[in-house]
CSV table of C-alpha atoms in Angstrom, one decimal:
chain,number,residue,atom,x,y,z
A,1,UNK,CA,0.0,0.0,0.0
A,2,UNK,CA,1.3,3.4,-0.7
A,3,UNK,CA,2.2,6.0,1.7
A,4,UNK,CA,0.1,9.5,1.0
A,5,UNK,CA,2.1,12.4,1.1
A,6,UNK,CA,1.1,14.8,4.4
A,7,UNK,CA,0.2,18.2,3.3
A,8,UNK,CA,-0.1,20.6,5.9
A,9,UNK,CA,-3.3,22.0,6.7
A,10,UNK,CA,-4.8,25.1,5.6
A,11,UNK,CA,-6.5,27.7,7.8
A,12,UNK,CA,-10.1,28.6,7.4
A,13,UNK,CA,-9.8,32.1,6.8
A,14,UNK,CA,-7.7,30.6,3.6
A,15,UNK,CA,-10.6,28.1,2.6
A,16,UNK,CA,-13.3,30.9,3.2
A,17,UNK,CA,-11.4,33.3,1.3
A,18,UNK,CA,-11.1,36.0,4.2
A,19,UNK,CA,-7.5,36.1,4.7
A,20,UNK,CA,-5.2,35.8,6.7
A,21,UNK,CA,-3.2,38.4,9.3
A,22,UNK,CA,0.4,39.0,9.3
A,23,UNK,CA,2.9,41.4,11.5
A,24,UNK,CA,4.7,43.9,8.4
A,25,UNK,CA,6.6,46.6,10.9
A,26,UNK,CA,4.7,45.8,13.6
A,27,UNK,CA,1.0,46.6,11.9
A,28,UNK,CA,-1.5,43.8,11.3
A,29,UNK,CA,-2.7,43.3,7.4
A,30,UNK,CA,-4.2,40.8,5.9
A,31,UNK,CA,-3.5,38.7,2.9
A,32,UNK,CA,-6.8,37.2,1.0
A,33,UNK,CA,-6.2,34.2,-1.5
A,34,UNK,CA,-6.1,34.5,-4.9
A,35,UNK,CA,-9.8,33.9,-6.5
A,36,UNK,CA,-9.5,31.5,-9.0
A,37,UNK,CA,-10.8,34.1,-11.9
A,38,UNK,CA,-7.7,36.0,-11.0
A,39,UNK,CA,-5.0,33.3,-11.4
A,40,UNK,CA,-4.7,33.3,-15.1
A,41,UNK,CA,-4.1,37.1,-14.9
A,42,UNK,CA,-2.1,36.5,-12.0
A,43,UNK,CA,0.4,34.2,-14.0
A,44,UNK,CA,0.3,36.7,-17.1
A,45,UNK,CA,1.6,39.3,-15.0
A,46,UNK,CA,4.8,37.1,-14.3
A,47,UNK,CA,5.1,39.2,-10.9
A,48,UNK,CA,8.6,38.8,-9.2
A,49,UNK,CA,9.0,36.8,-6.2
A,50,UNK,CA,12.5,37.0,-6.1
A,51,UNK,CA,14.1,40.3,-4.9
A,52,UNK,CA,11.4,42.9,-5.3
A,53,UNK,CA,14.2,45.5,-5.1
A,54,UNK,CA,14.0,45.0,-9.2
A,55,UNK,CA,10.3,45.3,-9.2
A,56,UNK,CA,10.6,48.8,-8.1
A,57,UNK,CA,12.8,49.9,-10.9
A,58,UNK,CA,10.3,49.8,-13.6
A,59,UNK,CA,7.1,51.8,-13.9
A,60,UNK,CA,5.2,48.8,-15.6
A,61,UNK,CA,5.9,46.5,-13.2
A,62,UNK,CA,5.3,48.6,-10.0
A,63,UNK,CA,1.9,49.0,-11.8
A,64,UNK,CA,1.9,45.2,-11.7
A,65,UNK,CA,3.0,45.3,-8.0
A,66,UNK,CA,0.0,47.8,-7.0
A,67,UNK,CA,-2.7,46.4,-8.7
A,68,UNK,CA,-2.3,43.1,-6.8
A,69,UNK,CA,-1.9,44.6,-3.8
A,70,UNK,CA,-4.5,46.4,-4.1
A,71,UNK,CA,-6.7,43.7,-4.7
A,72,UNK,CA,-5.3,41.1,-2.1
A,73,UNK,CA,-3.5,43.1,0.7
A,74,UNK,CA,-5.2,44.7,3.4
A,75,UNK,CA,-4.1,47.5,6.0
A,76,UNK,CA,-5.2,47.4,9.6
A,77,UNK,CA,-8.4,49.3,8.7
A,78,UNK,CA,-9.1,46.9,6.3
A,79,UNK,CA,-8.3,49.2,3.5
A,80,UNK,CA,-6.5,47.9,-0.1
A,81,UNK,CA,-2.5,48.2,0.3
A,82,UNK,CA,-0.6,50.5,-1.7
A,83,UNK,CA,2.9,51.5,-2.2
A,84,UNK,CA,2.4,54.9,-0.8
A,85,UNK,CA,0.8,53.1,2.4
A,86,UNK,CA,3.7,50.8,2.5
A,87,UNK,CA,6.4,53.3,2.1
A,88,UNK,CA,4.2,55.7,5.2
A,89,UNK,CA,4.4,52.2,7.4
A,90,UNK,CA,8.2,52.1,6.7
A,91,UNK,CA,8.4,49.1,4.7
A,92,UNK,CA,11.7,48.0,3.4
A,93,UNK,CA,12.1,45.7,0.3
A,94,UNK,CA,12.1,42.8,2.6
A,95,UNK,CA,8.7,43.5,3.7
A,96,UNK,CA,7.1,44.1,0.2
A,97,UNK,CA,8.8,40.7,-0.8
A,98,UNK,CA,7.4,38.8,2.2
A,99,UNK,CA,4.0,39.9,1.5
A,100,UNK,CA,4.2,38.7,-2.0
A,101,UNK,CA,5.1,35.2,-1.0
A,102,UNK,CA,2.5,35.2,1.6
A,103,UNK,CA,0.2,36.1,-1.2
A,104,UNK,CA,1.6,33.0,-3.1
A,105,UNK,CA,1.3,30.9,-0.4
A,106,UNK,CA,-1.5,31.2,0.7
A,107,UNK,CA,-3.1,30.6,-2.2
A,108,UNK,CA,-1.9,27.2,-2.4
């Protein structure tokens, strides 16, 4: 008999779709799932997961960046995430990176 490979389990707020929080500076936001009508867009827009610090360089694909932030990342008021907001909260590259692999992640 084969052995089935453990998976770890996925939070509710994941498999509702409501997020989850995370600690960016020492603020609380929170990262929704991708919807699956988003994921082909998602994967079109080839956003980097690597060192965002290249990201930033380009106008095109900080447009990139903010639009999916804007759709998926949350402030503590439970407003849409920008760039602006993330640069007032004193974000450093590190930060904007780590959201975008939470926002992979928890996707699935």
């Amino acid at each position: 008999m084969a052995k089935k490979e453990a998976h770890p389990p996925v939070g509710l707020a994941t498999m509702l779709g409501t997020g989850d929080y995370h600690i960016i500076q020492g603020k609380r936001y929170k990262i929704k799932p991708l919807k699956l009508r988003d994921h082909k867009e998602f994967l079109e827009d080839n956003l980097n997961i690597g060192p965002q610090f290249f990201t930033l360089i380009e106008k095109k694909e900080i447009a990139k960046l903010e639009k999916w932030m804007g759709r998926y990342l949350f402030d503590e008021n439970d407003e849409p995430m920008t760039l602006a907001k993330a640069e007032e909260a004193d974000w450093d590259v590190t930060d904007l990176r780590k959201a975008v692999r939470l926002l992979i992640d928890i996707s699935g």
